[in-house]
Short mmCIF file of C-alpha atoms in Angstrom, two decimals:
data_model
loop_
_atom_site.label_atom_id
_atom_site.label_comp_id
_atom_site.label_asym_id
_atom_site.label_seq_id
_atom_site.Cartn_x
_atom_site.Cartn_y
_atom_site.Cartn_z
CA MET A 100 6.86 -25.52 14.19
CA LEU A 101 10.43 -25.18 12.94
CA ARG A 102 9.66 -21.84 11.29
CA TRP A 103 8.38 -20.45 14.59
CA ILE A 104 11.50 -21.64 16.41
CA ILE A 105 13.68 -19.94 13.78
CA PHE A 106 11.54 -16.79 13.99
CA ILE A 107 11.83 -16.63 17.79
CA LEU A 108 15.57 -17.26 17.61
CA ILE A 109 16.13 -14.45 15.09
CA PHE A 110 13.88 -12.05 17.01
CA GLY A 111 15.68 -13.02 20.22
CA ILE A 112 19.09 -12.18 18.75
CA ILE A 113 17.79 -8.82 17.53
CA ASP A 114 16.19 -8.16 20.92
CA VAL A 115 19.31 -8.98 22.94
CA TYR A 116 21.42 -6.68 20.80
CA ALA A 117 18.85 -3.87 20.93
CA TYR A 118 18.67 -4.27 24.70
CA GLN A 119 22.37 -3.43 24.94
CA ALA A 120 21.60 0.15 23.89
CA PHE A 121 18.62 0.36 26.24
CA LYS A 122 20.36 -0.87 29.38
CA THR A 123 23.44 1.27 28.72
CA VAL A 124 21.26 4.37 29.00
CA SER A 125 18.64 3.16 31.51
CA LYS A 126 19.60 2.93 35.18
CA SER A 127 16.19 1.66 36.31
CA ASN A 128 15.60 -2.04 36.82
CA TRP A 129 11.88 -1.45 36.36
CA LEU A 130 12.45 0.05 32.91
CA ASN A 131 14.68 -2.89 31.99
CA ILE A 132 11.97 -5.31 33.10
CA LEU A 133 9.36 -3.30 31.18
CA TYR A 134 11.49 -3.62 28.03
CA TRP A 135 11.33 -7.41 28.17
CA VAL A 136 7.68 -7.56 29.23
CA LEU A 137 6.66 -5.39 26.27
CA SER A 138 8.74 -7.45 23.85
CA LEU A 139 7.32 -10.74 25.14
CA LEU A 140 3.74 -9.44 24.99
CA VAL A 141 4.10 -8.26 21.39
CA ILE A 142 5.81 -11.37 20.09
CA GLY A 143 3.52 -13.63 22.13
CA ASN A 144 0.42 -11.92 20.74
CA PHE A 145 1.79 -12.17 17.22
CA ILE A 146 2.46 -15.91 17.54
CA TYR A 147 -0.93 -16.49 19.19
CA ARG A 148 -2.81 -14.65 16.45
CA LEU A 149 -0.96 -16.04 13.48
CA PHE A 150 -0.19 -19.61 14.51
CA ASN A 151 -1.88 -21.86 11.96
CA LEU A 152 -3.56 -18.80 10.41
CA ASN A 153 -5.00 -18.91 6.91
CA ARG A 154 -6.27 -15.98 4.90
CA ASP A 155 -9.88 -16.91 5.49
CA ASP A 156 -9.92 -15.39 8.97
CA PHE A 157 -7.30 -12.64 8.82
CA GLY A 158 -9.00 -9.82 10.72
CA ASN A 159 -8.17 -6.60 12.51
CA ALA A 160 -6.81 -8.41 15.57
CA HIS A 161 -4.29 -10.22 13.37
CA ALA A 162 -3.45 -7.02 11.51
CA TYR A 163 -2.72 -5.15 14.74
CA ALA A 164 -0.60 -8.04 16.01
CA PHE A 165 1.46 -7.72 12.85
CA GLY A 166 1.52 -3.92 13.07
CA PHE A 167 2.79 -3.83 16.66
CA LEU A 168 5.44 -6.42 15.78
CA ILE A 169 6.67 -4.18 12.96
CA ALA A 170 6.56 -1.15 15.28
CA LEU A 171 9.05 -2.88 17.60
CA LEU A 172 11.04 -4.89 15.07
CA VAL A 173 12.10 -2.06 12.74
CA PRO A 174 13.57 0.18 15.48
CA LYS A 175 15.30 -2.82 17.06
CA ILE A 176 16.91 -3.75 13.76
CA MET A 177 18.27 -0.21 13.57
CA LEU A 178 19.61 -0.56 17.12
CA LEU A 179 21.21 -3.87 16.20
CA MET A 180 23.01 -2.32 13.23
CA ILE A 181 24.40 0.56 15.31
CA MET A 182 25.40 -1.69 18.22
CA PHE A 183 27.02 -4.15 15.83
CA ALA A 184 28.92 -1.29 14.19
CA GLU A 185 30.24 -0.37 17.65
CA ASP A 186 31.32 -3.98 18.15
CA VAL A 187 33.38 -3.79 14.97
CA PHE A 188 35.71 -1.62 17.05
CA ARG A 189 35.13 -3.19 20.49
CA VAL A 190 35.93 -6.79 19.51
CA PRO A 191 39.35 -6.09 17.89
CA HIS A 192 40.20 -3.94 20.91
CA ALA A 193 39.28 -6.83 23.23
CA ILE A 194 41.46 -9.22 21.21
CA TYR A 195 44.35 -6.78 21.38
CA ARG A 196 44.01 -6.49 25.19
CA TYR A 197 43.87 -10.27 25.52
CA PHE A 198 47.24 -10.69 23.88
CA THR A 199 48.93 -7.61 25.35
CA GLU A 200 47.58 -7.44 28.89
CA GLY A 201 46.81 -11.08 29.60
CA GLU A 202 46.02 -11.73 33.26
CA VAL A 203 46.53 -8.07 34.12
CA ALA A 204 43.11 -7.32 32.63
CA LYS A 205 41.57 -10.04 34.86
CA GLY A 206 39.34 -11.19 32.05
CA ASN A 207 37.76 -7.78 31.44
CA TYR A 208 38.99 -7.43 27.89
CA MET A 209 35.85 -6.02 26.26
CA PRO A 210 35.52 -2.23 26.61
CA SER A 211 32.22 -1.00 28.04
CA ARG A 212 29.63 0.34 25.61
CA ARG A 213 29.75 4.08 25.28
CA ALA A 214 26.63 5.80 26.56
CA PHE A 215 26.62 8.48 23.88
CA ILE A 216 26.59 5.82 21.12
CA SER A 217 23.61 4.15 22.77
CA LYS A 218 21.82 7.49 23.15
CA ILE A 219 22.34 8.28 19.46
CA ALA A 220 21.12 4.79 18.54
CA LEU A 221 17.97 5.14 20.65
CA GLY A 222 17.30 8.59 19.22
CA ILE A 223 17.55 7.28 15.66
CA ALA A 224 15.41 4.22 16.46
CA ALA A 225 12.73 6.43 18.00
CA ILE A 226 12.02 7.98 14.58
CA PRO A 227 10.66 4.81 12.88
CA PHE A 228 9.01 3.71 16.13
CA ALA A 229 7.00 6.94 16.39
CA SER A 230 6.34 7.00 12.64
CA ILE A 231 4.94 3.47 12.58
CA LEU A 232 2.72 4.08 15.60
CA TYR A 233 1.44 7.27 13.95
CA GLY A 234 0.82 5.32 10.74
CA ILE A 235 -1.25 2.75 12.64
CA TYR A 236 -3.39 5.20 14.61
CA ARG A 237 -3.65 8.17 12.25
CA GLY A 238 -1.81 7.66 8.97
CA LYS A 239 -4.14 5.08 7.48
CA TYR A 240 -6.94 7.67 7.47
CA ASN A 241 -4.77 10.67 6.57
CA TYR A 242 -6.52 11.15 3.22
CA LYS A 243 -4.86 13.37 0.63
CA VAL A 244 -6.55 14.89 -2.42
CA LEU A 245 -3.95 14.99 -5.20
CA LYS A 246 -4.78 17.15 -8.20
CA TYR A 247 -3.25 16.98 -11.68
CA THR A 248 -3.88 18.75 -14.98
CA LEU A 249 -3.05 16.77 -18.12
CA HIS A 250 -2.94 18.24 -21.62
CA PHE A 251 -3.90 16.43 -24.83
CA GLU A 252 -3.86 17.92 -28.31
CA ASP A 253 -6.55 15.50 -29.53
CA LEU A 254 -8.93 15.92 -26.60
CA PRO A 255 -12.43 16.67 -27.96
CA ASP A 256 -13.29 20.35 -27.49
CA ALA A 257 -16.41 19.52 -25.48
CA PHE A 258 -14.24 17.85 -22.82
CA ASP A 259 -11.78 20.70 -22.33
CA GLY A 260 -11.70 21.14 -18.52
CA TYR A 261 -13.37 17.78 -17.85
CA LYS A 262 -12.66 16.52 -14.31
CA LEU A 263 -12.47 12.96 -13.10
CA THR A 264 -11.90 11.55 -9.63
CA GLN A 265 -10.10 8.25 -9.22
CA ILE A 266 -10.13 6.06 -6.14
CA SER A 267 -8.62 2.60 -5.84
CA ASP A 268 -8.01 -0.27 -3.43
CA ILE A 269 -10.77 0.33 -0.90
CA HIS A 270 -10.10 -2.98 0.90
CA SER A 271 -13.21 -2.55 3.02
CA GLY A 272 -12.45 -5.62 5.12
CA SER A 273 -9.59 -3.75 6.77
CA PHE A 274 -11.51 -0.68 7.95
CA ASP A 275 -12.10 -0.10 11.66
CA ASN A 276 -13.46 3.47 11.74
CA MET A 277 -16.76 4.22 10.00
CA GLU A 278 -16.55 7.97 10.68
CA LYS A 279 -13.17 8.33 8.97
CA VAL A 280 -14.40 6.44 5.91
CA ASP A 281 -17.51 8.61 5.80
CA TYR A 282 -15.29 11.71 5.96
CA ALA A 283 -13.26 10.44 3.00
CA VAL A 284 -16.39 9.78 0.94
CA GLY A 285 -17.40 13.36 1.66
CA LEU A 286 -14.01 14.52 0.39
CA ILE A 287 -14.61 12.66 -2.87
CA ASN A 288 -17.97 14.31 -3.39
CA GLU A 289 -16.53 17.73 -2.53
CA GLN A 290 -14.36 17.55 -5.67
CA LYS A 291 -17.53 17.79 -7.80
CA SER A 292 -15.88 15.88 -10.63
CA ASP A 293 -17.79 14.97 -13.76
CA VAL A 294 -17.14 11.25 -13.28
CA ILE A 295 -15.83 8.92 -10.55
CA LEU A 296 -13.64 5.98 -11.55
CA PHE A 297 -12.79 3.13 -9.17
CA THR A 298 -9.87 0.92 -10.18
CA GLY A 299 -10.39 -2.28 -8.21
CA ASP A 300 -9.93 -4.19 -4.94
CA MET A 301 -13.15 -3.21 -3.22
CA VAL A 302 -12.66 -6.01 -0.67
CA ASN A 303 -9.86 -8.12 0.76
CA ASN A 304 -11.53 -11.42 -0.07
CA LYS A 305 -15.29 -11.59 0.45
CA ALA A 306 -18.23 -9.53 -0.76
CA THR A 307 -19.67 -9.47 2.76
CA GLU A 308 -16.81 -7.19 3.88
CA MET A 309 -18.45 -4.34 2.00
CA LYS A 310 -21.90 -4.75 3.54
CA PRO A 311 -21.32 -2.47 6.59
CA TYR A 312 -20.02 0.31 4.32
CA MET A 313 -22.57 0.20 1.51
CA GLU A 314 -24.61 3.07 2.93
CA VAL A 315 -21.48 5.23 3.24
CA PHE A 316 -20.19 4.54 -0.26
CA GLY A 317 -23.74 4.80 -1.58
CA LYS A 318 -23.41 8.55 -0.97
CA LEU A 319 -20.95 8.82 -3.86
CA SER A 320 -22.28 10.64 -6.90
CA ALA A 321 -21.05 12.24 -10.10
CA LYS A 322 -22.85 13.98 -12.94
CA ASP A 323 -21.70 11.56 -15.64
CA GLY A 324 -21.82 8.45 -13.49
CA MET A 325 -19.41 6.11 -11.71
CA TYR A 326 -17.46 3.28 -13.32
CA SER A 327 -15.38 0.49 -11.82
CA VAL A 328 -13.22 -2.54 -12.58
CA LEU A 329 -12.14 -5.59 -10.59
CA GLY A 330 -8.80 -5.97 -8.80
CA ASN A 331 -6.96 -9.16 -7.93
CA HIS A 332 -8.52 -9.36 -4.44
CA ASP A 333 -12.07 -9.08 -5.75
CA TYR A 334 -12.08 -12.57 -7.25
CA GLY A 335 -11.76 -14.36 -3.90
CA ASP A 336 -8.65 -16.21 -5.04
CA TYR A 337 -7.00 -15.96 -1.62
CA VAL A 338 -9.68 -17.87 0.27
CA ARG A 339 -10.11 -21.63 0.56
CA TRP A 340 -13.76 -21.88 -0.44
CA GLU A 341 -15.82 -24.94 0.36
CA SER A 342 -16.62 -25.24 -3.34
CA GLU A 343 -16.05 -23.57 -6.67
CA GLU A 344 -19.72 -22.63 -6.67
CA ALA A 345 -19.30 -20.69 -3.42
CA LYS A 346 -16.36 -18.80 -4.88
CA ASN A 347 -18.30 -17.94 -8.03
CA GLN A 348 -21.29 -16.84 -5.95
CA ASN A 349 -19.06 -14.52 -3.94
CA LEU A 350 -17.96 -12.80 -7.13
CA GLU A 351 -21.57 -12.46 -8.28
CA ASP A 352 -22.46 -11.00 -4.88
CA LEU A 353 -19.66 -8.45 -5.20
CA LYS A 354 -20.87 -7.42 -8.64
CA LEU A 355 -24.32 -6.84 -7.14
CA VAL A 356 -22.80 -4.80 -4.28
CA GLN A 357 -21.04 -2.55 -6.77
CA LYS A 358 -24.26 -2.09 -8.71
CA GLU A 359 -26.21 -1.21 -5.56
CA ILE A 360 -23.61 1.40 -4.61
CA GLY A 361 -23.97 2.93 -8.06
CA PHE A 362 -20.93 1.70 -9.96
CA ASP A 363 -21.17 0.53 -13.56
CA LEU A 364 -18.74 -2.40 -13.41
CA LEU A 365 -16.82 -2.82 -16.66
CA LEU A 366 -15.79 -6.43 -17.34
CA ASN A 367 -13.59 -6.09 -20.43
CA GLU A 368 -16.09 -3.53 -21.68
CA HIS A 369 -16.33 0.15 -22.52
CA ARG A 370 -18.78 3.01 -22.27
CA PHE A 371 -18.96 6.31 -24.14
CA ILE A 372 -19.54 9.65 -22.45
CA GLU A 373 -20.99 12.12 -24.93
CA LYS A 374 -21.13 15.93 -24.86
CA ASN A 375 -22.17 18.30 -27.64
CA GLY A 376 -21.88 15.62 -30.31
CA GLU A 377 -18.39 14.52 -29.17
CA ARG A 378 -17.34 11.60 -27.04
CA ILE A 379 -14.64 9.97 -24.96
CA ALA A 380 -14.38 6.24 -24.23
CA ILE A 381 -14.15 4.79 -20.72
CA VAL A 382 -12.51 1.38 -21.10
CA GLY A 383 -12.43 -1.13 -18.25
CA VAL A 384 -10.50 -4.40 -18.19
CA GLU A 385 -10.56 -7.15 -15.62
CA ASN A 386 -7.42 -7.70 -13.58
CA TRP A 387 -4.24 -8.27 -15.56
CA GLY A 388 -1.04 -8.47 -13.53
CA ALA A 389 2.51 -9.63 -14.13
CA GLY A 390 4.37 -11.81 -11.66
CA GLY A 391 1.79 -14.50 -11.00
CA PHE A 392 -1.33 -12.34 -10.64
CA LYS A 393 -4.59 -13.12 -12.46
CA LYS A 394 -4.62 -12.24 -16.15
CA ALA A 395 -8.34 -11.97 -16.88
CA GLY A 396 -8.02 -8.61 -18.61
CA ASP A 397 -8.72 -8.58 -22.35
CA LEU A 398 -7.82 -5.21 -23.86
CA ARG A 399 -8.88 -6.24 -27.37
CA LYS A 400 -12.32 -7.31 -26.23
CA ALA A 401 -12.81 -4.20 -24.11
CA SER A 402 -12.02 -1.94 -27.09
CA SER A 403 -13.68 -4.02 -29.80
CA GLN A 404 -16.15 -1.31 -30.82
CA ILE A 405 -13.99 1.75 -30.16
CA GLN A 406 -12.49 3.74 -33.01
CA LYS A 407 -8.73 4.09 -33.08
CA ASN A 408 -8.99 7.89 -33.02
CA ASP A 409 -11.39 7.98 -30.05
CA PHE A 410 -10.05 9.61 -26.90
CA LYS A 411 -9.63 6.73 -24.43
CA ILE A 412 -9.39 6.49 -20.66
CA LEU A 413 -8.44 2.97 -19.57
CA MET A 414 -9.08 1.52 -16.13
CA SER A 415 -6.74 -1.38 -15.34
CA HIS A 416 -6.05 -2.31 -11.72
CA ASP A 417 -2.42 -3.40 -12.00
CA PRO A 418 0.12 -0.93 -13.48
CA SER A 419 2.24 -3.80 -14.83
CA HIS A 420 -0.49 -4.18 -17.47
CA TRP A 421 0.31 -0.68 -18.74
CA GLU A 422 4.00 -1.52 -18.84
CA LYS A 423 3.67 -4.92 -20.53
CA GLU A 424 0.74 -4.45 -22.93
CA VAL A 425 -0.88 -1.03 -23.02
CA ILE A 426 1.98 1.38 -23.81
CA LYS A 427 2.87 -0.28 -27.10
CA ASP A 428 -0.68 -1.02 -28.22
CA ASP A 429 -1.34 0.74 -31.51
CA TYR A 430 -4.75 1.94 -30.24
CA HIS A 431 -3.00 4.60 -28.11
CA TYR A 432 -4.72 4.77 -24.72
CA HIS A 433 -4.39 8.42 -23.74
CA LEU A 434 -4.79 7.96 -19.98
CA THR A 435 -4.62 4.79 -17.91
CA LEU A 436 -5.74 4.65 -14.28
CA SER A 437 -4.34 1.96 -11.98
CA GLY A 438 -3.77 1.18 -8.32
CA HIS A 439 -2.70 -2.12 -6.74
CA THR A 440 0.71 -1.14 -5.32
CA HIS A 441 -0.55 0.92 -2.33
CA GLY A 442 2.88 2.57 -2.54
CA MET A 443 3.60 -0.33 -0.16
CA GLN A 444 1.92 1.88 2.50
CA PHE A 445 5.43 2.87 3.48
CA GLY A 446 7.90 5.37 2.08
CA ILE A 447 9.18 8.90 2.04
CA GLU A 448 7.50 11.52 -0.11
CA ILE A 449 7.92 15.26 -0.54
CA PRO A 450 5.23 16.23 -3.09
CA GLY A 451 6.74 17.58 -6.29
CA TRP A 452 10.30 16.88 -5.14
CA PHE A 453 10.99 13.35 -4.02
CA LYS A 454 9.30 10.00 -3.52
CA TRP A 455 10.69 6.64 -2.51
CA SER A 456 9.30 3.32 -1.36
CA PRO A 457 10.71 -0.22 -1.40
CA VAL A 458 7.86 -1.12 -3.77
CA LYS A 459 9.82 0.64 -6.55
CA TRP A 460 12.00 -2.47 -6.72
CA ARG A 461 8.91 -4.50 -7.66
CA TYR A 462 6.98 -2.01 -9.82
CA LYS A 463 8.48 0.43 -12.28
CA TYR A 464 5.33 2.57 -12.10
CA TRP A 465 4.21 2.57 -8.48
CA ALA A 466 2.71 5.96 -7.48
CA GLY A 467 1.61 9.14 -9.26
CA ILE A 468 1.69 10.29 -12.88
CA TYR A 469 4.04 8.81 -15.49
CA GLU A 470 4.31 9.51 -19.22
CA GLU A 471 5.54 7.16 -21.94
CA LEU A 472 5.16 7.48 -25.71
CA GLY A 473 2.68 10.33 -25.37
CA GLN A 474 0.46 8.35 -22.99
CA TYR A 475 -0.13 8.87 -19.27
CA ILE A 476 -0.76 6.57 -16.34
CA ASN A 477 -1.78 7.52 -12.82
CA VAL A 478 -1.02 4.90 -10.18
CA ASN A 479 -3.27 5.71 -7.24
CA ARG A 480 -1.73 5.02 -3.80
CA GLY A 481 -4.97 3.48 -2.60
CA PHE A 482 -7.94 4.49 -0.48
CA GLY A 483 -7.62 1.72 2.11
CA TYR A 484 -4.91 -0.54 3.45
CA LEU A 485 -4.13 -4.25 3.64
CA ALA A 486 -2.35 -6.54 6.15
CA PHE A 487 -0.29 -3.83 7.89
CA PRO A 488 -2.97 -1.68 9.61
CA GLY A 489 -1.42 1.66 8.78
CA ARG A 490 0.42 3.93 6.40
CA VAL A 491 3.78 5.62 6.92
CA GLY A 492 4.72 8.42 4.55
CA ILE A 493 2.53 7.11 1.71
CA TRP A 494 -0.94 8.38 2.55
CA PRO A 495 -4.36 7.22 1.28
CA GLU A 496 -5.20 9.02 -1.93
CA ILE A 497 -8.10 10.61 -3.76
CA THR A 498 -6.96 11.64 -7.24
CA VAL A 499 -8.53 14.47 -9.22
CA ILE A 500 -7.43 14.84 -12.85
CA GLU A 501 -8.49 17.70 -15.10
CA LEU A 502 -8.25 17.14 -18.85
CA LYS A 503 -7.17 20.14 -20.93
CA LYS A 504 -7.12 20.69 -24.66
CA GLY A 505 -3.75 21.57 -26.20
CA THR A 506 -0.14 21.36 -25.10
CA LYS A 507 1.23 22.10 -21.66
CA LYS A 508 2.60 25.63 -21.36
CA ALA A 509 6.22 25.92 -20.28
#
């Protein structure tokens, strides 16, 4: 209960400060009342949905309660900062008047807020407000196909021009629009890649979340097959199961779901794709993540029957695995495919020029292509979304990578 009291108190302080900008500009009592009604509805809904919540029953209603709270909270924090900055000048001025004017001021020491400051503050706050609402209603299904060409001197000749499509972090339990998901699956097939690789987190927690979407994802196809690995959410670790047997059965059910869709799930295993007497290795490890995440991945076991000079594509859900173990492995994994970060579903990105997200403070490799020691990793921004029911600036991604023989031309 104490945490809710503290939460309401903090939100109340932010709200009162933000209201200063609103009432300075608004001359309508009805608009002022509407401001407080909207705030109370959003915070009341949030508390109602999340009071005593556990992860077992976190659904779309809870996600939207959280989303609408963020949609109001972020702009109001910006208003608070601007109004507080104005007070840095107003308060000293009021103190000065108190000591110099005394009773002449009749107690009105504090200068009135300036309307143009409030208008600027509201204009600035409107940007994240509109962006977050767009992210909730449209951004989470604003699928982008990102294409890369990577060059390798030791790529087998038969695989020159080979195309792969990577998807990651489906999080099917969060979806609320079957048509949009079906459209995205169509986009994947339109790429006509040789192979489709899925790098984990098919569900939020339970295998049953994927059941309504099995027919849609069952449309996926690729000439050389589809391969997958598990992500941290696929193990059901974030649910309080009635027994360990129920948890284990959920994982077995998810494995069966993946098989029925058409994925060859690699559990610390590998497969070879052969063409014209040459081959490349598709290596898949279970989840391995730094910072408290499950470390079930076993790179040695997955590569136990692969030659050191084989061309290797590694699927590993968490990019921290690449940073901590893969880069310096003497087996030299040419290309690693990861996901997990979602790009935090929030950031600013100008393709080819600039990208930023707060998640960069947690993950060194968080979105896109990186190269270290002659090896590449692609961190997919994710197909779905989790918790916050939207995406702002970091859009859902379908990655297409073409492998080319030789060195990159300047």
